[in-house]
Short mmCIF file of C-alpha atoms in Angstrom, two decimals:
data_model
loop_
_atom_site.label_atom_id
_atom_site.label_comp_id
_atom_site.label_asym_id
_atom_site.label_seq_id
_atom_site.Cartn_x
_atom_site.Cartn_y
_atom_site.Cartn_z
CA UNK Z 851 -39.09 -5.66 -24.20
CA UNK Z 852 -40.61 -1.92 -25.10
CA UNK Z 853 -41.85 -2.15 -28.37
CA UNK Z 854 -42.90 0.76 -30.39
CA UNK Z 855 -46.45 0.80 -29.31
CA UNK Z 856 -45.66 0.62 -25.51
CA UNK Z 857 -43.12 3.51 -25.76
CA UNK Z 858 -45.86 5.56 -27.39
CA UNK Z 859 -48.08 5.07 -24.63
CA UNK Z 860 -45.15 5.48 -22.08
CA UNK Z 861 -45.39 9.35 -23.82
CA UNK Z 862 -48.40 9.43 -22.31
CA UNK Z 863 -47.62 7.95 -19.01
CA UNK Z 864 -44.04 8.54 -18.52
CA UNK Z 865 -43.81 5.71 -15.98
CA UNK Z 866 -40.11 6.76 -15.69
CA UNK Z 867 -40.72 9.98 -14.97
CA UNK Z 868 -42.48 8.87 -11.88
CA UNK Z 869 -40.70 8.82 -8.31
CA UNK Z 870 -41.44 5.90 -5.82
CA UNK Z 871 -39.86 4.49 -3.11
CA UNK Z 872 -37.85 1.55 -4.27
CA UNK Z 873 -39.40 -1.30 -2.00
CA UNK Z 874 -36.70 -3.64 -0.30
CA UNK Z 875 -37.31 -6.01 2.67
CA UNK Z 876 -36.94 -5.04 5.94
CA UNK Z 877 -33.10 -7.01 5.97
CA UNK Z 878 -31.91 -4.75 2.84
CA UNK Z 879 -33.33 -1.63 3.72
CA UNK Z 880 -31.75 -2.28 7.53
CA UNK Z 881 -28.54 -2.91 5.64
CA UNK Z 882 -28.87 -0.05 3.28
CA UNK Z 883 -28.58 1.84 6.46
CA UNK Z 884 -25.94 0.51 8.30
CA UNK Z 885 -23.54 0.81 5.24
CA UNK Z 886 -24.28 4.48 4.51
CA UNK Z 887 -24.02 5.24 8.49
CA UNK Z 888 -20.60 3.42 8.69
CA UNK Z 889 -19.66 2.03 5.65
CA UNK Z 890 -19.78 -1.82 4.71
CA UNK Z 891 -16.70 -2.95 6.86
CA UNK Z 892 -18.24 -0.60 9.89
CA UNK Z 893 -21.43 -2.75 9.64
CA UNK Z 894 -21.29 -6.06 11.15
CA UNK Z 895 -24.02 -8.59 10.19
CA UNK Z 896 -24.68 -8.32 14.06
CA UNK Z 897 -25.46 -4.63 13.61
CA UNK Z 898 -28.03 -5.75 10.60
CA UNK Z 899 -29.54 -8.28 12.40
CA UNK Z 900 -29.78 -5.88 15.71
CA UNK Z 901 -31.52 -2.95 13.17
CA UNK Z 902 -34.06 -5.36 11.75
CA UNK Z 903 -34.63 -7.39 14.70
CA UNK Z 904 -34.32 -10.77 13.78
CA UNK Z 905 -31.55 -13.51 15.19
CA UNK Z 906 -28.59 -14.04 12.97
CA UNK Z 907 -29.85 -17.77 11.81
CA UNK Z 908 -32.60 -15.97 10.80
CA UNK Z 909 -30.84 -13.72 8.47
CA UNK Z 910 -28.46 -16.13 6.88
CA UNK Z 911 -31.55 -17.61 6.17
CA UNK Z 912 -32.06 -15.13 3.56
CA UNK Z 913 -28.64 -13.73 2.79
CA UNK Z 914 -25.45 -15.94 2.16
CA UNK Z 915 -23.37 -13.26 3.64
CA UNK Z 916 -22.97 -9.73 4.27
CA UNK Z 917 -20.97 -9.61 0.93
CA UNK Z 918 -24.03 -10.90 -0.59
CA UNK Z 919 -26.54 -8.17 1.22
CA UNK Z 920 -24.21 -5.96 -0.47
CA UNK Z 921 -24.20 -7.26 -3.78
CA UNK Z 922 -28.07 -7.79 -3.71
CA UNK Z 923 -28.54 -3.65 -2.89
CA UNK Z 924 -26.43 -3.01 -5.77
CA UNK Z 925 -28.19 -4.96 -8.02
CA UNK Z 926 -31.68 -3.76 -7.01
CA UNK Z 927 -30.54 -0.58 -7.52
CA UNK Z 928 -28.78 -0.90 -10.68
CA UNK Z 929 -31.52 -2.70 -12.15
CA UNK Z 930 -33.93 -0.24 -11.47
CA UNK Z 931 -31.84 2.23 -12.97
CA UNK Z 932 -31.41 0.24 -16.08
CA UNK Z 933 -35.13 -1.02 -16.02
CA UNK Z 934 -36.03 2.77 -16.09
CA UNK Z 935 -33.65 4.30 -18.67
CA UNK Z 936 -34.58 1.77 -21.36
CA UNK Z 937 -38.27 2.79 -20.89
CA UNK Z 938 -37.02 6.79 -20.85
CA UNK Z 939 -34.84 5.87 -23.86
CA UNK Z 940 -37.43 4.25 -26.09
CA UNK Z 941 -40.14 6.98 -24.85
CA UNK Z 942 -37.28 9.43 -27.33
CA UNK Z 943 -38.39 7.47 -29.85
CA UNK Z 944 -36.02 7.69 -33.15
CA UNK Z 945 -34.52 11.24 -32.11
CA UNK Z 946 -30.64 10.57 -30.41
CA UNK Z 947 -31.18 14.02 -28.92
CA UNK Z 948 -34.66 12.89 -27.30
CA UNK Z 949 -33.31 9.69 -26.01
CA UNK Z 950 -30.36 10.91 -24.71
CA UNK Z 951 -32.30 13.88 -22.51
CA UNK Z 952 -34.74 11.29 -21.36
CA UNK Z 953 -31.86 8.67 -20.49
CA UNK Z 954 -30.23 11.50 -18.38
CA UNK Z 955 -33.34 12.35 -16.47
CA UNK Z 956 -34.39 9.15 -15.92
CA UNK Z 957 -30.67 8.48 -14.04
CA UNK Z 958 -30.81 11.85 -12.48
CA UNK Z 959 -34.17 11.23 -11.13
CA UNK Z 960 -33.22 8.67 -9.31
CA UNK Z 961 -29.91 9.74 -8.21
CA UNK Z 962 -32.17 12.68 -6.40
CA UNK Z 963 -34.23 10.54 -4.78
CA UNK Z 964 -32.49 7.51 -3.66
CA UNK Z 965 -28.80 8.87 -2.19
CA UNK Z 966 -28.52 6.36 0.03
CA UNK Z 967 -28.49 3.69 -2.55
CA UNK Z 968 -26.47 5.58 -4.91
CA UNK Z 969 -23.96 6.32 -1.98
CA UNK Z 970 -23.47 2.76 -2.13
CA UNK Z 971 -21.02 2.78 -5.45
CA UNK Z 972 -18.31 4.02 -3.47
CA UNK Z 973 -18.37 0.46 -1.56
CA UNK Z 974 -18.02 -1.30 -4.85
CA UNK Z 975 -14.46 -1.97 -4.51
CA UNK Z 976 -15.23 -4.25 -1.20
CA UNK Z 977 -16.97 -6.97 -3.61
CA UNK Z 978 -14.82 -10.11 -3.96
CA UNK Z 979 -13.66 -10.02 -7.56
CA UNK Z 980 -16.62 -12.61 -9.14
CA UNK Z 981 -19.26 -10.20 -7.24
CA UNK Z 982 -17.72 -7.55 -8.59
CA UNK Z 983 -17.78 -9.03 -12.51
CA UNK Z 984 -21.15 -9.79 -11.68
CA UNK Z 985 -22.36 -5.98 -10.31
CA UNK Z 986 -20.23 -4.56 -13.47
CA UNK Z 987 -22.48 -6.61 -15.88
CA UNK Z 988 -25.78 -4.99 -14.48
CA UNK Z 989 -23.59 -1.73 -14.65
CA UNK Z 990 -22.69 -2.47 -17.86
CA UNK Z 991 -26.15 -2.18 -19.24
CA UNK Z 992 -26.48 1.63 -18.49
CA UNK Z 993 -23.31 1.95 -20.21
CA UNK Z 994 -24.26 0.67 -23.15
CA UNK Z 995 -27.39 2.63 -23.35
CA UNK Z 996 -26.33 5.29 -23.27
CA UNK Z 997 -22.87 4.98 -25.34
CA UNK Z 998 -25.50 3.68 -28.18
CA UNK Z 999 -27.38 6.92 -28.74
CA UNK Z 1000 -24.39 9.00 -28.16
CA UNK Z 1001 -22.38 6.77 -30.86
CA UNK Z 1002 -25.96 7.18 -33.16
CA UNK Z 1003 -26.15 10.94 -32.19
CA UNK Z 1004 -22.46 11.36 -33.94
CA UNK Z 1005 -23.17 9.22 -36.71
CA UNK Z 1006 -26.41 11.43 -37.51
CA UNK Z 1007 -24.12 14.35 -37.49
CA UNK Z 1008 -26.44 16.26 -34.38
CA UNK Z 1009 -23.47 14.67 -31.67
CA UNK Z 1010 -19.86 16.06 -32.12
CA UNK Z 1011 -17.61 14.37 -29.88
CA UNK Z 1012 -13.93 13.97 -29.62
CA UNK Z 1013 -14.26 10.31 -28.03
CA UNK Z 1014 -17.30 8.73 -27.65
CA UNK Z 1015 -16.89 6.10 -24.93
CA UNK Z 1016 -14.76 8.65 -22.77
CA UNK Z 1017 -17.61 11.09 -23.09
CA UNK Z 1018 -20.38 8.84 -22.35
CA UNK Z 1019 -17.92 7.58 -19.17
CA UNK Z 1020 -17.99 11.55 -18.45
CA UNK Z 1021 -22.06 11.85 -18.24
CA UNK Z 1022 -22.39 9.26 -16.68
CA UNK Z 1023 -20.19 10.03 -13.87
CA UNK Z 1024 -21.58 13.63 -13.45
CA UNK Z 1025 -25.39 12.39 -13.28
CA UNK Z 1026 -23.94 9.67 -10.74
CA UNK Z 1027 -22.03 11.75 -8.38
CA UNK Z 1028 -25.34 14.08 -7.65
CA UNK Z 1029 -25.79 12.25 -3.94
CA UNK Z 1030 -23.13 13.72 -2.84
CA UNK Z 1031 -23.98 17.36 -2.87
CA UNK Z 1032 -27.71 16.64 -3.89
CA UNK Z 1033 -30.37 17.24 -0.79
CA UNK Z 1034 -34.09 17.14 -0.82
CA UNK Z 1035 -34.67 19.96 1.41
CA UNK Z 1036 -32.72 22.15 -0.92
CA UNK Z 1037 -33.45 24.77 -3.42
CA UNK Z 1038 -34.03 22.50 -6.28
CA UNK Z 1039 -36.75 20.02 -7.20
CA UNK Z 1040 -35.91 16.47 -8.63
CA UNK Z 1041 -37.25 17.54 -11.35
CA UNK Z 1042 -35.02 20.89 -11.95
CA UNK Z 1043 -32.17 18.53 -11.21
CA UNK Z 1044 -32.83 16.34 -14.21
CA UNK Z 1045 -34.01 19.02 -16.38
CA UNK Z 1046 -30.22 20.57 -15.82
CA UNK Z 1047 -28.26 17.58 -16.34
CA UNK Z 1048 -30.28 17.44 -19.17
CA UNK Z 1049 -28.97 20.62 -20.84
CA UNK Z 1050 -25.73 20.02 -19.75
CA UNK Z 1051 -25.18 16.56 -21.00
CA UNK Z 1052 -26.50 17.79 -24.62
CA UNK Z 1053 -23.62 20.31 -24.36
CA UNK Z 1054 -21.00 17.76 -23.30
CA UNK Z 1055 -22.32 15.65 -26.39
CA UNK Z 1056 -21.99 18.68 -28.76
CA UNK Z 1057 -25.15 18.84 -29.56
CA UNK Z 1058 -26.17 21.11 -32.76
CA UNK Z 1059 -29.77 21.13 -33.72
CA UNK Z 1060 -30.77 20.25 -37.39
CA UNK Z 1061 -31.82 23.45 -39.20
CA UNK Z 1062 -35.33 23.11 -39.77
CA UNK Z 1063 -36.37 22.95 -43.24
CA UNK Z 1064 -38.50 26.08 -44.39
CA UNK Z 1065 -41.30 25.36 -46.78
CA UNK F 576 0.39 34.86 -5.93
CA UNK F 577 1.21 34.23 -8.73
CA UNK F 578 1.82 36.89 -11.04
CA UNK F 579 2.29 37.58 -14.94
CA UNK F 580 5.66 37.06 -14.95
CA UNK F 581 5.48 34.27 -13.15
CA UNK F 582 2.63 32.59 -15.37
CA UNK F 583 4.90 33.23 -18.42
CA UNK F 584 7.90 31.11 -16.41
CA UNK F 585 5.46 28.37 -15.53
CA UNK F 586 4.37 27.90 -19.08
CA UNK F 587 7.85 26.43 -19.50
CA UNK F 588 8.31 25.04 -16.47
CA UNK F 589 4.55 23.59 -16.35
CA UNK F 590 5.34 22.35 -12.92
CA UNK F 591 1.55 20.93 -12.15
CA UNK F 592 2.26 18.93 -14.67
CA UNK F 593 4.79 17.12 -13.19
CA UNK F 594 3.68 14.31 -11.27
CA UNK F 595 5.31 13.12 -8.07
CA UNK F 596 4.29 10.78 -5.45
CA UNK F 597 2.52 13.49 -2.69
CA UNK F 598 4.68 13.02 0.62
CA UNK F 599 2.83 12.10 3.74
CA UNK F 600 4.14 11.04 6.73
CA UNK F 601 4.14 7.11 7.95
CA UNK F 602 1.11 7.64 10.41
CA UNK F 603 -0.94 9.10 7.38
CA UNK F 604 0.44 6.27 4.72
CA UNK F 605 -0.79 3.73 7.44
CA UNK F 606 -4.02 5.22 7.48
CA UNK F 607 -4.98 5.77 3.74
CA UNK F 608 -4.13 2.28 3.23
CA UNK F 609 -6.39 1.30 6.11
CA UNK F 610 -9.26 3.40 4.81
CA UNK F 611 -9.13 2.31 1.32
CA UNK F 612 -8.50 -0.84 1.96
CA UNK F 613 -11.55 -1.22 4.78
CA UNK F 614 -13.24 2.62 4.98
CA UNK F 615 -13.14 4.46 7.58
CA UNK F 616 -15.33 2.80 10.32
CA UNK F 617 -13.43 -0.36 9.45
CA UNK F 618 -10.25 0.97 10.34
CA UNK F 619 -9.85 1.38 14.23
CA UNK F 620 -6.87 3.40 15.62
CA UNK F 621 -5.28 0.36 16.58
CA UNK F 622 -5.21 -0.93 13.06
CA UNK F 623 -3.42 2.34 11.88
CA UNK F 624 -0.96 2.68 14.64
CA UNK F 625 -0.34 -1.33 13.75
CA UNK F 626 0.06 -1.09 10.41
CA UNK F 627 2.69 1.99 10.91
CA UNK F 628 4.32 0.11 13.81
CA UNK F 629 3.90 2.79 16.60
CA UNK F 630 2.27 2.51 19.77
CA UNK F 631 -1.22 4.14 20.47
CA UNK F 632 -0.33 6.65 22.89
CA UNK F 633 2.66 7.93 19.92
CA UNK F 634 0.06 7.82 17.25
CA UNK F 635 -2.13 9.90 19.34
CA UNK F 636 0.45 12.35 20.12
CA UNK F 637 0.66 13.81 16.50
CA UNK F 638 -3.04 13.33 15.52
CA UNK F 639 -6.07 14.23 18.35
CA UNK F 640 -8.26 11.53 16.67
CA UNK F 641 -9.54 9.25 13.82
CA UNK F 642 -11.29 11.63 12.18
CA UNK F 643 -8.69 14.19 12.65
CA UNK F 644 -6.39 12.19 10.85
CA UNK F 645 -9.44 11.37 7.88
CA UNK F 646 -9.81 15.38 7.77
CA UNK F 647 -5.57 15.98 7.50
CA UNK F 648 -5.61 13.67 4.53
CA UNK F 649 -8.73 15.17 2.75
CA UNK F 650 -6.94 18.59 3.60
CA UNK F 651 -3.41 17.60 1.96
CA UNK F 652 -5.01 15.92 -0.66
CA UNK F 653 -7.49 18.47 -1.70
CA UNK F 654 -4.99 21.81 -0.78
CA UNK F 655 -2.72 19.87 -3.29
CA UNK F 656 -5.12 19.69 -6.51
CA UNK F 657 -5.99 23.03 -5.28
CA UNK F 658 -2.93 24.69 -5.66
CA UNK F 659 -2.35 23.23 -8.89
CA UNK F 660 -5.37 24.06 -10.26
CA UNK F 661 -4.58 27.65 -9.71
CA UNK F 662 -1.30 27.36 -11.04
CA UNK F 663 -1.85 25.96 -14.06
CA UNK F 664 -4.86 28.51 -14.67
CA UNK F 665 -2.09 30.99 -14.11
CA UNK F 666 -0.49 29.24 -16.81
CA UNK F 667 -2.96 29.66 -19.29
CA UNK F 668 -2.93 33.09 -19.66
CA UNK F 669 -6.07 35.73 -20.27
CA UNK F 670 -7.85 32.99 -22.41
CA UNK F 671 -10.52 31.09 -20.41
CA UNK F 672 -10.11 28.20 -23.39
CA UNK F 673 -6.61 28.02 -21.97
CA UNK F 674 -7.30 28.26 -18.25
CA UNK F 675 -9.86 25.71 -18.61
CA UNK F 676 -7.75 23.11 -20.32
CA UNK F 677 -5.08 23.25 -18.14
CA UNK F 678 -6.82 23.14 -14.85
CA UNK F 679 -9.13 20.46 -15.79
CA UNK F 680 -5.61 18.65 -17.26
CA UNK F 681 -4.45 19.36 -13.67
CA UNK F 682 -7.10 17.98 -11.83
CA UNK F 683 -7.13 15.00 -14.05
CA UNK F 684 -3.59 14.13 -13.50
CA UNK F 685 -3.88 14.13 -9.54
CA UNK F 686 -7.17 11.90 -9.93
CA UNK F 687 -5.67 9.32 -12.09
CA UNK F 688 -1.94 9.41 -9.80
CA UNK F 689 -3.71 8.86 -6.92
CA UNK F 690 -6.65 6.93 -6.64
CA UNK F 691 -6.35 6.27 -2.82
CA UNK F 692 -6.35 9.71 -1.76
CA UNK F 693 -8.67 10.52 -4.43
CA UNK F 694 -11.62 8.05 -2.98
CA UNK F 695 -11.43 9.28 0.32
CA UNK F 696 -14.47 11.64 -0.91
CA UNK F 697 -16.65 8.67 -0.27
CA UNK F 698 -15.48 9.42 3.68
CA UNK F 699 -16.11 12.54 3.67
CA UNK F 700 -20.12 11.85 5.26
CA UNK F 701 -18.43 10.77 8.19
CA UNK F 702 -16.99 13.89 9.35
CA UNK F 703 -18.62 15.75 12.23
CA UNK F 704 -20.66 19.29 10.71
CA UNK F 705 -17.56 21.52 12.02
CA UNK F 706 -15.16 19.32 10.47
CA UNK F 707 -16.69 18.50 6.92
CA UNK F 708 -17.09 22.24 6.90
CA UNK F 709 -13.46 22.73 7.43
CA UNK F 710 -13.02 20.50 4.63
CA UNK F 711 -15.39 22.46 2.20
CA UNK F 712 -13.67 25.92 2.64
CA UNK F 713 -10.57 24.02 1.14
CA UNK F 714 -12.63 22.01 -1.76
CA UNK F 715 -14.52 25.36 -2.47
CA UNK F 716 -11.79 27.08 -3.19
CA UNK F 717 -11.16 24.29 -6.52
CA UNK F 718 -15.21 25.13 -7.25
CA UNK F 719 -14.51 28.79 -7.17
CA UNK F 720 -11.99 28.83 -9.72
CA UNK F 721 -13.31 26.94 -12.07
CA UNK F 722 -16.41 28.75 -11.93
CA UNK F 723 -14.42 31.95 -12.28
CA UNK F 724 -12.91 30.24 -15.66
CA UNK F 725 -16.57 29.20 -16.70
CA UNK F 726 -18.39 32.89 -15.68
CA UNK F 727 -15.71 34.80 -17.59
CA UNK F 728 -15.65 32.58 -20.61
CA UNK F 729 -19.52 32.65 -21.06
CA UNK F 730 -19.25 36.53 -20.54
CA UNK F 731 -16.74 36.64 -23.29
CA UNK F 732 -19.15 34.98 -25.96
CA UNK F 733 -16.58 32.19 -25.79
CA UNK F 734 -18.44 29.67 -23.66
CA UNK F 735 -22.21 28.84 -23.75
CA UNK F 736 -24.15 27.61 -20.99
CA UNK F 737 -27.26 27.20 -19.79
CA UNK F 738 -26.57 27.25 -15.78
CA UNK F 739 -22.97 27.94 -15.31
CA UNK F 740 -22.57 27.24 -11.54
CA UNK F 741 -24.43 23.72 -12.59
CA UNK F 742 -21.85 22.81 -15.47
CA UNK F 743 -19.15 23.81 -13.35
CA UNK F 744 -20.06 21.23 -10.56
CA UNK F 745 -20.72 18.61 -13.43
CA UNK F 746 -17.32 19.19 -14.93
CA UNK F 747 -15.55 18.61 -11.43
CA UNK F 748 -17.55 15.70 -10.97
CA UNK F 749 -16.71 14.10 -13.88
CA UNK F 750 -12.91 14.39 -12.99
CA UNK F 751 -13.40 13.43 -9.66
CA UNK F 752 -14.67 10.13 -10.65
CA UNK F 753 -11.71 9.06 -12.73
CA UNK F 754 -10.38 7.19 -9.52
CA UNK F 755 -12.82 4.78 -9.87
CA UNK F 756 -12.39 3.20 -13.44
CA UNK F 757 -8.94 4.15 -13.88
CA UNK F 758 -5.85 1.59 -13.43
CA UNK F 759 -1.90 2.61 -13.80
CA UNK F 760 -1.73 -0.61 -15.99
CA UNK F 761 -4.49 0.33 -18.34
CA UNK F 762 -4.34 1.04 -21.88
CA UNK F 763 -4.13 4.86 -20.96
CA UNK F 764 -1.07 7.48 -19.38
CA UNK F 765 -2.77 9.86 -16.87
CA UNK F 766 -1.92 12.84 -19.55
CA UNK F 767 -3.94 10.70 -22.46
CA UNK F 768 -6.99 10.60 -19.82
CA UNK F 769 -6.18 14.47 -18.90
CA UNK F 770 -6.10 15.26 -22.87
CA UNK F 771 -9.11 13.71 -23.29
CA UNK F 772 -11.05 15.57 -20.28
CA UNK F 773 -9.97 18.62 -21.68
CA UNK F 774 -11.47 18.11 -24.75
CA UNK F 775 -14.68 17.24 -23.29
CA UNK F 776 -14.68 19.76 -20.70
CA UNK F 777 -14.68 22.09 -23.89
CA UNK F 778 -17.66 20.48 -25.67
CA UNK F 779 -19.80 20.74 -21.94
CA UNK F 780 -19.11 24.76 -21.69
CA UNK F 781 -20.48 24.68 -25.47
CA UNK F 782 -16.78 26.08 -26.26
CA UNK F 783 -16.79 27.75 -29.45
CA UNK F 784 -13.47 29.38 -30.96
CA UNK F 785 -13.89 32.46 -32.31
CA UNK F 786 -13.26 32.99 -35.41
CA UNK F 787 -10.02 33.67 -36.37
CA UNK F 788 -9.35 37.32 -38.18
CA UNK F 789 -7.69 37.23 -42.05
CA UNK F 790 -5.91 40.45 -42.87
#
């Protein structure tokens, strides 16, 4: 849990601000591949094992099934998503508008830097319907997140918003579907990405600053 | 084109609002099925000439490939939403509050009518360069209209933005995702989901009405 005290010094450090590779074993990252190349049904566990270079025995070993590489990319992912905008969230402290700017960077940063991954909501609708439940709980998470400070953001009064849960779906769907247009040898910096979305999502919110108080 | 006149007749005939199953022939059917149901690598030519109950060589004499049929159904699907995006913009007169609403209500309504078609975005990595290009001439024509909408609104004092070619891609990419929560049997009609976009397509280009004059 982030208490008070570690979010302060998260100011300082900003550990979600910071991009790394997400580190996955040489079977998931091989997978990770395959599926964005030709989708999950275009990828046989054949092609997996044939990327990594190990026998087959050798990756059931590991994996259950290629439903369950699948799954276990998703929830990596996911996670670290999560993981990350809880840390960005508590680093805003008390202030809805804070939180809500560094939840939407924190998902945007990620969505910059890891398209491959992020590509990989689209294949979703492959998971058996108990993998599926189970990937929408992890989901879930972010949801929640962020449909808390926009729901304390319009209780505050600084949030206007016609429905709350339809326009936290909204955000979250325009900071998710960055992959798709989103490259890293483009004009824009991770970082101008995120600012952006930013902005944007305190418009979609209806975001109205507090006058400040004059003395 | 359509003109004036004709905007004024479409306001009571609203004909993109009407929603109507889009008509494609048996070959494409076959294959949207196939590709939703296993993507597009998962799908062979055999599988779609099976599934329509044609041989090969007959399937091949109306399309030149796979991916030529993948590109025909991103064409008819997009060139669809297109056109009645720009119809319904017709529809809303000189006022960009108007043209806004409506196209983002007629985007909305083809996303949540047809969520096969719809997630056949996902697919669109798999095109060759020449072909994916082909396919964004068509899907920038939706882009450039909306940004039209957004550009003239914030030039009117109507709108406020702080990167309007940004919040324009955000908006679309909130509608496009619709396809992926949204079920027919769900608690809401496609025009409750396409009232509520509107609404919060508002809010996101910081829509503010003007005030209105007393005599």
């Amino acid at each position: 849990m982030v208490t008070k005290n570690s979010a302060k010094i998260a100011t300082t450090e900003a550990s979600w601000r910071r991009i790394e590779p997400l580190e996955l074993s040489p079977i998931l990252q091989a997978a990770l591949e395959g599926f964005y190349d030709n989708g999950f049904h275009g990828t046989s566990v054949r092609d997996i094992a044939r990327r990594v270079g190990v026998t087959i025995p050798a990756l059931y070993y590991h994996h259950q099934s290629k439903e369950g590489i699948l799954l276990a990319l998703l929830e990596i992912s996911t996670g670290d998503v999560l993981a990350r905008a809880h840390t960005a969230s508590a680093d805003g402290g008390d202030d809805p508008c804070d939180q809500l700017t560094n939840v939407v960077e924190a998902i945007v940063l990620r969505m910059t830097t890891r398209s491959r991954l992020a590509a990989l909501e689209g294949e979703v609708r492959y998971l058996s319907p108990e993998n599926r439940q189970r990937y929408r709980i992890v989901r879930k998470g972010i949801e929640e997140l962020a449909l808390g400070i926009v729901s304390d953001g319009v209780e505050r009064g600084v949030f206007s918003v016609a429905d709350t849960a339809e326009t936290t779906r909204a955000l979250l769907a325009m900071c998710q579907s960055i992959p798709r247009w989103y490259h890293a040898e483009g004009e824009l910096s991770p970082e101008e990405v995120a600012k952006k979305y930013a902005e944007i999502a305190l418009n979609t919110v209806g975001y109205k600053p507090r006058r400040k108080r004059t003395r």
